[in-house]
Short mmCIF file of C-alpha atoms in Angstrom, two decimals:
data_model
loop_
_atom_site.label_atom_id
_atom_site.label_comp_id
_atom_site.label_asym_id
_atom_site.label_seq_id
_atom_site.Cartn_x
_atom_site.Cartn_y
_atom_site.Cartn_z
CA MET A 1 0.00 0.00 0.00
CA PRO A 2 1.50 3.38 -0.86
CA ALA A 3 2.36 5.48 2.14
CA GLY A 4 -0.08 8.31 2.63
CA PRO A 5 -1.37 10.68 5.26
CA ALA A 6 -2.44 9.05 8.51
CA PRO A 7 -6.19 8.80 8.97
CA ALA A 8 -7.03 11.87 11.02
CA ALA A 9 -9.89 10.23 12.90
CA VAL A 10 -7.52 7.81 14.68
CA LEU A 11 -7.58 8.57 18.42
CA ASP A 12 -4.26 6.95 19.38
CA SER A 13 -1.07 7.53 17.37
CA ALA A 14 -0.01 3.96 18.14
CA HIS A 15 -2.80 2.84 15.78
CA ILE A 16 -0.78 4.12 12.80
CA GLY A 17 2.10 2.12 11.35
CA ASP A 18 3.09 -1.35 10.26
CA ILE A 19 0.62 -4.23 10.55
CA LYS A 20 2.32 -6.61 12.98
CA GLY A 21 0.44 -9.88 13.06
CA ALA A 22 1.23 -13.16 14.75
CA PHE A 23 2.43 -14.71 11.48
CA GLY A 24 3.86 -11.79 9.55
CA THR A 25 4.34 -8.06 9.11
CA ILE A 26 3.14 -5.66 6.43
CA ARG A 27 5.13 -2.43 6.28
CA LEU A 28 3.25 0.83 6.05
CA GLY A 29 4.98 1.76 2.79
CA GLU A 30 4.50 -1.61 1.07
CA GLU A 31 2.53 -1.81 -2.16
CA SER A 32 -0.99 -3.25 -2.18
CA PRO A 33 -1.27 -7.06 -2.11
CA GLY A 34 -0.09 -8.75 -5.30
CA SER A 35 -1.95 -11.29 -7.37
CA GLY A 36 0.36 -14.27 -6.91
CA TRP A 37 -0.88 -17.00 -4.58
CA LYS A 38 2.27 -16.90 -2.47
CA THR A 39 1.87 -13.17 -1.94
CA ARG A 40 -1.79 -13.62 -1.06
CA VAL A 41 -1.03 -16.35 1.47
CA LYS A 42 1.72 -14.22 3.03
CA THR A 43 -0.66 -11.26 3.28
CA LEU A 44 -3.44 -13.40 4.77
CA LEU A 45 -1.07 -14.80 7.40
CA ALA A 46 -0.13 -11.27 8.46
CA ILE A 47 -3.76 -10.08 8.54
CA ILE A 48 -5.32 -13.13 10.18
CA GLY A 49 -6.21 -12.84 13.86
CA PRO A 50 -9.06 -10.48 14.77
CA GLY A 51 -11.83 -12.65 13.33
CA LEU A 52 -10.39 -15.85 14.76
CA ILE A 53 -9.85 -14.39 18.22
CA VAL A 54 -13.29 -12.77 18.54
CA MET A 55 -15.07 -15.89 17.34
CA VAL A 56 -13.05 -18.47 19.30
CA GLY A 57 -13.21 -16.19 22.34
CA ASP A 58 -16.98 -16.42 22.01
CA ASN A 59 -16.83 -20.21 22.55
CA ASP A 60 -15.92 -19.47 26.15
CA ALA A 61 -16.91 -20.91 29.54
CA GLY A 62 -20.51 -19.74 29.19
CA ALA A 63 -20.73 -21.34 25.76
CA PHE A 64 -19.29 -24.61 27.08
CA GLY A 65 -21.96 -24.64 29.77
CA THR A 66 -24.80 -23.90 27.35
CA TYR A 67 -23.71 -26.34 24.63
CA THR A 68 -23.04 -29.18 27.07
CA GLU A 69 -26.44 -28.60 28.70
CA ALA A 70 -28.10 -28.83 25.28
CA GLY A 71 -26.24 -32.04 24.44
CA GLN A 72 -26.64 -33.76 27.81
CA ASN A 73 -30.31 -32.90 28.25
CA TYR A 74 -31.62 -33.00 24.67
CA GLY A 75 -29.09 -34.89 22.56
CA THR A 76 -28.32 -33.38 19.16
CA SER A 77 -31.87 -32.12 18.56
CA LEU A 78 -30.84 -28.45 18.92
CA LEU A 79 -27.83 -28.53 16.60
CA TRP A 80 -29.84 -26.68 13.92
CA THR A 81 -29.72 -23.50 16.01
CA LEU A 82 -26.00 -23.23 15.19
CA LEU A 83 -26.63 -23.27 11.45
CA LEU A 84 -29.17 -20.46 11.78
CA LEU A 85 -26.62 -18.37 13.68
CA VAL A 86 -24.00 -18.48 10.90
CA PRO A 87 -25.48 -15.66 8.74
CA VAL A 88 -26.28 -13.64 11.86
CA LEU A 89 -22.69 -13.92 13.09
CA TYR A 90 -21.28 -12.97 9.71
CA VAL A 91 -23.55 -9.99 9.04
CA ASN A 92 -23.03 -8.54 12.53
CA GLN A 93 -19.26 -8.94 12.58
CA GLU A 94 -18.83 -7.89 8.94
CA MET A 95 -20.50 -4.57 9.79
CA VAL A 96 -18.13 -4.21 12.73
CA LEU A 97 -15.25 -5.03 10.41
CA ARG A 98 -16.17 -2.18 8.09
CA LEU A 99 -16.56 0.26 10.97
CA GLY A 100 -13.15 -0.66 12.37
CA VAL A 101 -11.05 -0.43 9.23
CA VAL A 102 -12.84 2.60 7.75
CA ALA A 103 -13.60 4.76 10.81
CA GLY A 104 -10.44 4.13 12.82
CA VAL A 105 -12.44 4.90 15.98
CA GLY A 106 -13.80 2.44 18.52
CA HIS A 107 -17.46 1.46 18.84
CA ALA A 108 -18.10 3.26 22.13
CA ARG A 109 -16.58 6.54 20.88
CA LEU A 110 -18.66 6.46 17.71
CA ILE A 111 -21.85 5.97 19.74
CA LEU A 112 -20.84 8.85 22.02
CA GLU A 113 -20.07 11.21 19.15
CA ARG A 114 -22.99 10.32 16.92
CA PHE A 115 -25.79 9.75 19.46
CA GLY A 116 -24.87 11.85 22.48
CA LYS A 117 -23.49 11.51 25.98
CA PHE A 118 -26.36 9.44 27.34
CA TRP A 119 -25.92 6.59 24.89
CA GLY A 120 -22.13 6.87 25.02
CA ALA A 121 -22.14 6.60 28.81
CA PHE A 122 -24.83 3.90 28.74
CA SER A 123 -22.87 1.80 26.26
CA VAL A 124 -19.69 1.94 28.35
CA ILE A 125 -21.34 1.47 31.75
CA ASP A 126 -23.47 -1.49 30.73
CA LEU A 127 -20.52 -2.97 28.84
CA PHE A 128 -18.34 -2.63 31.94
CA ILE A 129 -20.91 -4.35 34.20
CA LEU A 130 -21.71 -7.09 31.72
CA ASN A 131 -18.05 -7.72 30.90
CA ALA A 132 -17.08 -7.93 34.57
CA LEU A 133 -19.76 -10.56 35.15
CA THR A 134 -18.73 -12.38 31.96
CA ILE A 135 -15.11 -12.55 33.11
CA VAL A 136 -16.33 -14.01 36.42
CA THR A 137 -17.93 -16.83 34.40
CA GLU A 138 -14.61 -17.33 32.58
CA PHE A 139 -12.84 -17.88 35.89
CA ILE A 140 -15.64 -20.20 36.96
CA GLY A 141 -14.82 -22.23 33.84
CA ILE A 142 -11.13 -22.19 34.69
CA SER A 143 -11.86 -23.36 38.25
CA LEU A 144 -14.04 -26.24 36.98
CA GLY A 145 -11.27 -27.39 34.66
CA LEU A 146 -8.68 -27.11 37.42
CA ASP A 147 -10.86 -29.07 39.85
CA TYR A 148 -11.12 -31.93 37.39
CA LEU A 149 -7.35 -31.94 36.79
CA GLY A 150 -6.70 -31.94 40.53
CA ILE A 151 -4.98 -28.55 40.55
CA PRO A 152 -5.65 -26.26 43.56
CA LYS A 153 -8.31 -23.77 42.50
CA ALA A 154 -7.03 -20.69 44.31
CA ALA A 155 -3.51 -20.89 42.96
CA GLY A 156 -4.65 -21.92 39.50
CA VAL A 157 -7.19 -19.11 39.10
CA LEU A 158 -4.73 -16.45 40.24
CA VAL A 159 -1.97 -17.84 38.01
CA ALA A 160 -4.39 -17.78 35.07
CA ALA A 161 -5.22 -14.12 35.80
CA VAL A 162 -1.53 -13.22 35.98
CA VAL A 163 -0.80 -15.07 32.71
CA ILE A 164 -3.60 -13.22 30.89
CA ILE A 165 -2.47 -9.85 32.23
CA GLY A 166 1.16 -10.61 31.44
CA ALA A 167 0.41 -11.68 27.86
CA ALA A 168 -1.33 -8.37 27.13
CA SER A 169 1.12 -6.13 28.96
CA THR A 170 4.41 -6.66 27.12
CA GLY A 171 4.01 -3.65 24.83
CA SER A 172 4.12 -5.96 21.80
CA PHE A 173 0.93 -6.46 19.80
CA LYS A 174 2.57 -9.28 17.84
CA ARG A 175 3.49 -11.16 21.02
CA PHE A 176 -0.04 -10.91 22.42
CA GLU A 177 -1.55 -12.10 19.16
CA ARG A 178 0.81 -15.08 19.07
CA VAL A 179 -0.40 -16.09 22.53
CA CYS A 180 -3.99 -15.77 21.36
CA MET A 181 -3.36 -17.82 18.23
CA THR A 182 -1.85 -20.55 20.40
CA LEU A 183 -5.07 -20.53 22.42
CA VAL A 184 -7.08 -20.64 19.18
CA ALA A 185 -5.17 -23.78 18.21
CA GLY A 186 -5.94 -25.18 21.67
CA SER A 187 -9.65 -24.96 20.92
CA LEU A 188 -9.13 -27.76 18.38
CA LEU A 189 -8.62 -30.18 21.29
CA LEU A 190 -12.37 -30.74 21.03
CA VAL A 191 -11.95 -32.55 17.71
CA PRO A 192 -10.10 -35.62 19.12
CA ILE A 193 -12.90 -36.05 21.65
CA ILE A 194 -15.38 -36.42 18.79
CA VAL A 195 -13.15 -39.13 17.32
CA MET A 196 -13.00 -40.93 20.68
CA VAL A 197 -16.74 -40.73 21.28
CA HIS A 198 -17.67 -41.40 17.59
CA PRO A 199 -21.29 -40.18 17.68
CA ASP A 200 -23.78 -41.16 14.99
CA LEU A 201 -22.69 -38.80 12.20
CA GLY A 202 -25.87 -39.43 10.25
CA GLN A 203 -28.01 -38.25 13.16
CA VAL A 204 -25.69 -35.31 13.78
CA THR A 205 -25.92 -34.25 10.13
CA HIS A 206 -29.71 -34.60 10.14
CA ASP A 207 -30.16 -32.54 13.29
CA PHE A 208 -27.73 -29.88 12.06
CA PHE A 209 -29.74 -29.22 8.89
CA ILE A 210 -33.31 -30.19 9.90
CA PRO A 211 -34.88 -28.05 12.69
CA GLY A 212 -36.86 -29.82 15.37
CA LEU A 213 -37.61 -29.80 19.09
CA PRO A 214 -36.75 -32.54 21.60
CA VAL A 215 -39.57 -35.06 21.82
CA GLY A 216 -41.52 -34.83 25.07
CA SER A 217 -39.59 -31.81 26.35
CA ASP A 218 -41.02 -28.80 28.16
CA LEU A 219 -41.37 -26.02 25.60
CA SER A 220 -40.60 -23.21 28.04
CA THR A 221 -37.35 -24.84 29.19
CA VAL A 222 -36.23 -25.60 25.64
CA THR A 223 -37.10 -22.08 24.45
CA LEU A 224 -35.04 -20.48 27.19
CA LEU A 225 -32.13 -22.79 26.34
CA ILE A 226 -32.35 -21.83 22.67
CA ILE A 227 -32.26 -18.18 23.71
CA GLY A 228 -29.23 -19.02 25.85
CA ILE A 229 -27.51 -20.52 22.79
CA VAL A 230 -28.21 -17.33 20.85
CA GLY A 231 -27.03 -15.14 23.73
CA THR A 232 -23.82 -17.05 24.30
CA THR A 233 -22.97 -17.12 20.58
CA ILE A 234 -23.76 -13.47 19.81
CA ALA A 235 -22.60 -11.16 22.61
CA PRO A 236 -22.30 -7.34 22.84
CA TRP A 237 -18.61 -7.44 23.81
CA GLN A 238 -17.78 -8.92 20.39
CA LEU A 239 -18.75 -5.70 18.64
CA PHE A 240 -16.58 -3.51 20.86
CA PHE A 241 -13.62 -5.89 20.89
CA GLN A 242 -13.35 -6.64 17.19
CA GLN A 243 -13.71 -3.02 16.11
CA SER A 244 -11.01 -1.78 18.50
CA TYR A 245 -8.72 -4.76 17.90
CA LEU A 246 -8.85 -4.19 14.14
CA ILE A 247 -7.92 -0.56 14.71
CA ASP A 248 -5.11 -1.54 17.08
CA LYS A 249 -3.76 -3.99 14.48
CA ARG A 250 -3.79 -1.12 11.97
CA ILE A 251 -5.89 -2.92 9.34
CA THR A 252 -6.92 -0.64 6.46
CA PRO A 253 -9.67 -0.99 3.82
CA ARG A 254 -7.14 -2.36 1.33
CA TYR A 255 -7.08 -5.60 3.33
CA MET A 256 -10.84 -5.94 3.78
CA LYS A 257 -11.14 -9.15 1.73
CA TYR A 258 -8.41 -10.81 3.78
CA GLU A 259 -10.11 -9.85 7.01
CA LYS A 260 -13.36 -11.33 5.73
CA VAL A 261 -11.53 -14.64 5.17
CA ASP A 262 -10.25 -14.36 8.74
CA LEU A 263 -13.81 -13.82 9.97
CA TRP A 264 -15.13 -16.83 8.04
CA LEU A 265 -12.36 -19.01 9.48
CA GLY A 266 -13.35 -17.88 12.97
CA ILE A 267 -17.03 -18.60 12.35
CA GLY A 268 -16.12 -22.02 11.01
CA ILE A 269 -14.14 -22.90 14.13
CA VAL A 270 -16.94 -21.63 16.38
CA ILE A 271 -19.58 -23.77 14.67
CA ILE A 272 -17.31 -26.84 14.57
CA GLY A 273 -16.47 -26.40 18.25
CA ALA A 274 -20.05 -25.85 19.33
CA GLY A 275 -21.29 -28.75 17.22
CA ALA A 276 -18.55 -31.00 18.57
CA ILE A 277 -19.47 -30.16 22.17
CA MET A 278 -23.16 -30.89 21.61
CA GLY A 279 -22.38 -34.02 19.58
CA PHE A 280 -19.94 -35.77 21.91
CA THR A 281 -21.89 -34.74 25.02
CA ALA A 282 -25.09 -36.22 23.57
CA ALA A 283 -23.36 -39.45 22.57
CA THR A 284 -21.53 -39.79 25.89
CA PHE A 285 -24.59 -39.55 28.11
CA ALA A 286 -27.17 -41.25 25.87
CA GLY A 287 -28.61 -44.29 27.67
CA HIS A 288 -26.99 -43.36 31.00
CA PRO A 289 -28.59 -41.99 34.19
CA GLU A 290 -26.96 -38.56 33.72
CA PHE A 291 -28.81 -37.94 30.44
CA GLY A 292 -31.29 -35.14 31.03
CA ASN A 293 -29.66 -34.21 34.35
CA PHE A 294 -27.09 -31.58 33.45
CA THR A 295 -25.09 -30.09 36.34
CA ASP A 296 -22.12 -28.18 34.92
CA ALA A 297 -19.12 -28.53 32.62
CA GLY A 298 -17.20 -30.28 35.40
CA GLY A 299 -19.85 -33.00 35.44
CA VAL A 300 -19.39 -33.42 31.68
CA ALA A 301 -15.64 -33.98 32.17
CA ASP A 302 -16.42 -36.65 34.77
CA GLY A 303 -18.91 -38.30 32.42
CA LEU A 304 -16.38 -38.37 29.59
CA GLU A 305 -13.89 -40.09 31.88
CA ASN A 306 -16.46 -42.64 33.07
CA TYR A 307 -17.91 -43.56 29.68
CA VAL A 308 -15.15 -42.75 27.18
CA GLY A 309 -11.82 -42.63 28.98
CA LYS A 310 -9.53 -40.48 31.09
CA ALA A 311 -7.92 -38.90 28.02
CA ALA A 312 -11.28 -37.54 26.84
CA GLY A 313 -11.96 -35.96 30.22
CA VAL A 314 -8.52 -34.36 30.35
CA LEU A 315 -8.82 -33.00 26.81
CA PHE A 316 -12.22 -31.49 27.65
CA ALA A 317 -10.94 -29.89 30.87
CA VAL A 318 -7.90 -28.41 29.09
CA ALA A 319 -10.10 -27.13 26.24
CA LEU A 320 -12.43 -25.53 28.81
CA ILE A 321 -9.52 -23.76 30.52
CA ASP A 322 -8.13 -22.69 27.15
CA ALA A 323 -11.50 -21.28 26.03
CA SER A 324 -11.99 -19.47 29.33
CA ILE A 325 -8.56 -17.83 29.14
CA ILE A 326 -9.00 -16.50 25.59
CA GLY A 327 -12.53 -15.38 26.51
CA ALA A 328 -11.30 -13.49 29.58
CA ALA A 329 -8.53 -11.81 27.56
CA ALA A 330 -10.87 -10.68 24.77
CA VAL A 331 -13.67 -9.51 27.09
CA GLY A 332 -11.21 -7.67 29.32
CA LEU A 333 -9.65 -5.91 26.35
CA SER A 334 -13.04 -4.88 24.98
CA THR A 335 -13.59 -3.02 28.26
CA SER A 336 -10.17 -1.34 28.25
CA TYR A 337 -10.49 -0.32 24.62
CA ALA A 338 -13.98 1.16 25.17
CA LEU A 339 -12.96 3.18 28.22
CA GLY A 340 -9.79 4.35 26.47
CA ASP A 341 -11.86 5.49 23.49
CA VAL A 342 -14.41 7.40 25.54
CA LEU A 343 -12.07 8.88 28.18
CA GLY A 344 -9.31 9.80 25.74
CA LEU A 345 -6.74 7.46 27.30
CA LYS A 346 -3.86 5.98 25.35
CA HIS A 347 -5.20 2.55 24.48
CA SER A 348 -3.05 0.21 22.44
CA LEU A 349 -1.27 -3.10 22.90
CA HIS A 350 1.62 -1.52 21.01
CA ARG A 351 2.26 0.66 24.08
CA LYS A 352 4.15 -0.42 27.17
CA ILE A 353 2.57 -0.18 30.62
CA SER A 354 4.48 3.02 31.41
CA ASP A 355 3.00 4.66 28.31
CA ALA A 356 -0.64 3.56 28.82
CA LYS A 357 -1.14 3.19 32.56
CA GLY A 358 -4.91 3.74 32.55
CA PHE A 359 -5.52 1.25 29.74
CA TYR A 360 -3.59 -1.55 31.44
CA ALA A 361 -4.90 -0.64 34.91
CA VAL A 362 -8.49 -1.16 33.75
CA PHE A 363 -7.55 -4.45 32.08
CA ALA A 364 -5.69 -5.80 35.10
CA GLY A 365 -8.24 -4.49 37.60
CA ILE A 366 -11.29 -6.09 36.00
CA LEU A 367 -9.47 -9.44 35.68
CA ILE A 368 -8.14 -9.50 39.23
CA ILE A 369 -11.48 -8.47 40.78
CA SER A 370 -13.30 -11.13 38.77
CA ALA A 371 -10.79 -13.80 39.76
CA VAL A 372 -11.07 -12.88 43.45
CA ILE A 373 -14.90 -13.02 43.31
CA VAL A 374 -14.71 -16.62 42.10
CA LEU A 375 -12.55 -17.51 45.10
CA ILE A 376 -14.89 -15.96 47.70
CA PRO A 377 -16.55 -18.77 49.69
CA GLY A 378 -20.30 -18.80 49.18
CA ALA A 379 -20.32 -16.33 46.28
CA PRO A 380 -23.51 -16.80 44.20
CA LEU A 381 -21.61 -17.90 41.10
CA GLY A 382 -24.60 -19.69 39.58
CA LEU A 383 -26.73 -16.54 39.78
CA MET A 384 -23.92 -14.48 38.26
CA THR A 385 -23.88 -16.86 35.32
CA VAL A 386 -27.63 -16.46 34.92
CA GLY A 387 -27.26 -12.70 35.24
CA VAL A 388 -24.69 -12.62 32.44
CA GLN A 389 -26.93 -14.53 30.05
CA VAL A 390 -29.97 -12.41 30.83
CA LEU A 391 -28.23 -9.03 30.68
CA ALA A 392 -26.50 -10.02 27.44
CA GLY A 393 -29.88 -10.97 26.00
CA VAL A 394 -31.43 -7.67 27.16
CA LEU A 395 -28.62 -5.48 25.82
CA LEU A 396 -27.90 -7.25 22.54
CA PRO A 397 -30.81 -5.68 20.58
CA SER A 398 -29.63 -2.17 21.47
CA ALA A 399 -26.05 -3.00 20.47
CA THR A 400 -27.28 -4.23 17.11
CA VAL A 401 -29.51 -1.16 16.64
CA PHE A 402 -26.55 1.20 17.02
CA LEU A 403 -24.43 -1.03 14.81
CA LEU A 404 -27.08 -0.73 12.08
CA LEU A 405 -27.40 3.04 12.51
CA LEU A 406 -23.64 3.57 12.34
CA CYS A 407 -23.34 1.40 9.25
CA ASN A 408 -25.90 3.63 7.50
CA ASP A 409 -24.13 6.85 8.53
CA LYS A 410 -22.56 8.15 5.32
CA GLN A 411 -20.32 10.54 7.21
CA VAL A 412 -18.80 7.59 9.08
CA LEU A 413 -18.61 4.97 6.32
CA GLY A 414 -19.00 6.94 3.09
CA PRO A 415 -18.89 4.42 0.20
CA TRP A 416 -18.78 1.56 2.73
CA VAL A 417 -22.33 2.07 4.07
CA ASN A 418 -24.81 -0.81 4.13
CA GLY A 419 -26.73 -1.88 1.09
CA ARG A 420 -30.49 -2.50 1.19
CA ALA A 421 -30.19 -6.30 1.61
CA THR A 422 -27.94 -5.94 4.67
CA ASN A 423 -30.31 -3.41 6.22
CA VAL A 424 -33.36 -5.62 5.71
CA PHE A 425 -31.60 -8.68 7.13
CA THR A 426 -30.24 -6.75 10.12
CA ALA A 427 -33.67 -5.25 10.85
CA LEU A 428 -35.06 -8.79 10.89
CA ILE A 429 -32.28 -9.85 13.28
CA ILE A 430 -33.10 -6.94 15.60
CA ALA A 431 -36.80 -7.84 15.61
CA VAL A 432 -36.02 -11.45 16.53
CA LEU A 433 -33.52 -10.37 19.21
CA VAL A 434 -36.05 -8.03 20.79
CA ILE A 435 -38.66 -10.79 20.97
CA LEU A 436 -36.14 -13.25 22.44
CA SER A 437 -34.99 -10.58 24.88
CA LEU A 438 -38.58 -10.12 26.10
CA VAL A 439 -39.00 -13.88 26.56
CA LEU A 440 -35.71 -14.17 28.44
CA THR A 441 -36.47 -11.22 30.72
CA ALA A 442 -39.95 -12.56 31.46
CA GLY A 443 -38.49 -16.00 32.16
CA VAL A 444 -36.19 -14.61 34.83
CA LEU A 445 -38.80 -12.38 36.43
CA PHE A 446 -41.41 -15.14 36.39
CA PRO A 447 -39.60 -18.49 36.76
CA ASP A 448 -42.89 -20.42 36.71
CA MET A 449 -43.90 -18.96 33.36
CA GLY A 450 -45.37 -21.75 31.24
CA SER A 451 -45.10 -22.60 27.59
CA GLY A 452 -48.39 -20.83 26.86
CA ALA A 453 -47.00 -17.49 28.01
CA ILE A 454 -43.86 -17.98 25.95
CA ILE A 455 -45.87 -18.84 22.84
CA GLY A 456 -47.98 -15.75 23.52
CA ILE A 457 -44.91 -13.49 23.65
CA LEU A 458 -43.46 -15.04 20.50
CA ALA A 459 -46.76 -14.79 18.64
CA GLY A 460 -47.41 -11.25 19.86
CA GLY A 461 -43.92 -10.16 18.87
CA ALA A 462 -44.29 -11.72 15.44
CA ALA A 463 -47.67 -10.02 14.98
CA VAL A 464 -46.24 -6.62 15.92
CA CYS A 465 -43.39 -7.13 13.43
CA VAL A 466 -45.78 -8.07 10.64
CA LEU A 467 -48.13 -5.15 11.37
CA GLY A 468 -45.22 -2.74 11.66
CA THR A 469 -43.77 -3.88 8.35
CA ALA A 470 -47.15 -3.59 6.66
CA ALA A 471 -47.68 -0.09 8.06
CA TYR A 472 -44.24 1.00 6.87
CA LEU A 473 -44.84 -0.36 3.37
CA LEU A 474 -48.22 1.39 3.16
CA TYR A 475 -46.73 4.65 4.39
CA ALA A 476 -43.89 4.37 1.89
CA ARG A 477 -46.37 3.69 -0.91
CA PHE A 478 -48.72 6.61 -0.26
CA ARG A 479 -46.15 9.07 1.10
CA PRO A 480 -43.04 8.29 -0.91
CA GLY A 481 -40.01 10.32 0.02
CA PRO A 482 -37.24 11.40 -2.33
CA GLY A 483 -35.61 8.44 -4.05
CA ALA A 484 -32.50 7.19 -2.35
CA ALA A 485 -29.40 8.19 -4.25
CA PRO A 486 -27.33 5.23 -5.46
CA ILE A 487 -24.24 4.56 -3.36
CA ASP A 488 -21.03 5.47 -5.16
CA ARG A 489 -18.54 2.70 -4.23
CA THR A 490 -15.67 3.98 -6.38
CA GLY A 491 -12.36 4.64 -4.67
CA ARG A 492 -13.50 3.14 -1.40
CA GLN A 493 -10.20 1.32 -0.76
CA ASP A 494 -8.64 4.69 0.03
CA TRP A 495 -11.65 6.26 1.78
CA ARG A 496 -11.37 6.79 5.55
CA MET A 497 -13.64 8.62 7.96
CA PRO A 498 -12.75 12.32 8.39
CA PRO A 499 -11.82 13.67 11.84
CA LEU A 500 -14.72 13.44 14.30
CA ALA A 501 -14.69 17.21 14.80
CA LEU A 502 -15.52 17.71 11.12
CA LEU A 503 -18.62 15.52 11.17
CA THR A 504 -22.02 17.16 11.52
CA ALA A 505 -24.57 15.78 13.96
CA PRO A 506 -26.71 13.02 12.41
CA LYS A 507 -30.32 13.92 11.69
CA LEU A 508 -32.63 11.24 13.00
CA SER A 509 -36.16 11.01 11.70
CA THR A 510 -39.13 11.27 14.05
CA ALA A 511 -39.52 7.50 13.84
CA GLY A 512 -35.84 7.07 14.67
CA ARG A 513 -35.99 9.34 17.72
CA THR A 514 -39.17 7.61 18.89
CA GLY A 515 -37.56 4.21 18.45
CA LEU A 516 -34.49 5.20 20.46
CA THR A 517 -36.68 6.60 23.23
CA VAL A 518 -38.68 3.38 23.42
CA LEU A 519 -35.47 1.37 23.37
CA ARG A 520 -33.95 3.49 26.15
CA THR A 521 -37.06 3.05 28.32
CA TYR A 522 -37.23 -0.70 27.76
CA LEU A 523 -33.53 -1.21 28.51
CA LEU A 524 -33.65 0.77 31.75
CA ILE A 525 -36.78 -0.98 33.02
CA ALA A 526 -35.63 -4.45 31.97
CA MET A 527 -32.14 -4.03 33.45
CA ILE A 528 -33.48 -2.74 36.77
CA LEU A 529 -36.06 -5.53 37.04
CA VAL A 530 -33.55 -8.24 36.15
CA ILE A 531 -30.90 -6.95 38.56
CA VAL A 532 -33.47 -6.68 41.36
CA ARG A 533 -34.65 -10.23 40.70
CA VAL A 534 -31.13 -11.66 40.66
CA VAL A 535 -30.31 -9.87 43.93
CA GLN A 536 -33.51 -11.24 45.47
CA LEU A 537 -32.51 -14.75 44.46
CA ALA A 538 -29.02 -14.23 45.85
CA LEU A 539 -30.51 -13.17 49.19
CA GLY A 540 -32.80 -16.17 49.23
CA GLY A 541 -35.93 -14.30 48.20
#
């Protein structure tokens, strides 16, 4: 790529320079990628990382718990949910990818600048709370793996926290990414377990492609588990982490196609890992007393040892620890990046501790506090896990709404803005997420809620979506606005967002302002009610 002026919107000067990946370096003054296959492979190796890390980090301790519960309680009958999530994962993270490489500014800062202080503060505060609770679940996963391996929990958890902090605090982006890629490779330990267990591949293939519900199961329980699978696979921290990590790696629009390959590789590993967990868990417990009686991931490791062999249990425990470590690192960094963006702190893994004290202090602090919470005797760890899933489900629709709005902001993305197909698909995703969020919130507030109530919420939500779409189409037909100008995509490889100070405030329509107000009200009420309920349960209420 020819050397040119640094993108003025970049908030940290460390985000400008050579691309230093785990497997290669691309100098700032190098020409654009060549056409030879060797050159392309070399470029891909240097670029690869952000997509893999964000996706594999998503198959964390919470995901292990959700996928093993699905497999142990319902066999492979819910595998189809993973296939449905593939386009959702890609569309969401591809929009984040464009924002990162084109804007050069983190997700939280863009929300602050484009939608005001309330939403900027809200996005950071709720991210901080949710991420802290998520990291607690990561250390719960580490402790379960350590217990199975016979390693003292207190020492092991603290050592894990120190290792994560140390890996991110060397002042070398390349070194941190190499550690993460080692952890990504560790996630493949799940594959040998599949070989050892050898589930019925015909049944697995059928259930992966043909949707269905477990025979004789309680609809309300299954529905909440499906929502849990969605919530653990698509999480708000992913948006903040990938956008900032891409910026920190100094990826530019010229390498967009390589980063998309990276993202697809990550999605592939996520689906393979999740499917493997469901598949070997289902096959391991089928026909045994533990089937339908899920406890936790530690119980799955014990079951693998009892019915498959010690090696399978050890591999599972090590994979759980590995997934929890990469999850804790990614979630912790998403918090540090967001606060650095909003507060104007130096925030880059290229900087040493002495040059970015606030950035590393936030990262170390949230990890250490979370690790200590796990070690407190009697801490309500189970309720914290529930709280993470519920809050993630409540907040995810809002995160996706702002992602959609930012990706239609021509001042931010210029020729990289969304096309109509992406907008329609994302709007559908948001509608589904809102309905699932309502079901999940209601399920926590009213634990005895039956299948009839859940069907009512789903049907009511679907009806509202259909009526709303019909009303919009009628309005557009009888009150057509000016035709949308075609998007000029020429020269977009060199287009970057101008400095934030030069952007004019976005003009939201009346419908847009109304929608944000409704969203703000719902989020505040739902979060307060959920937090109150979780606290009541923790106190024995």
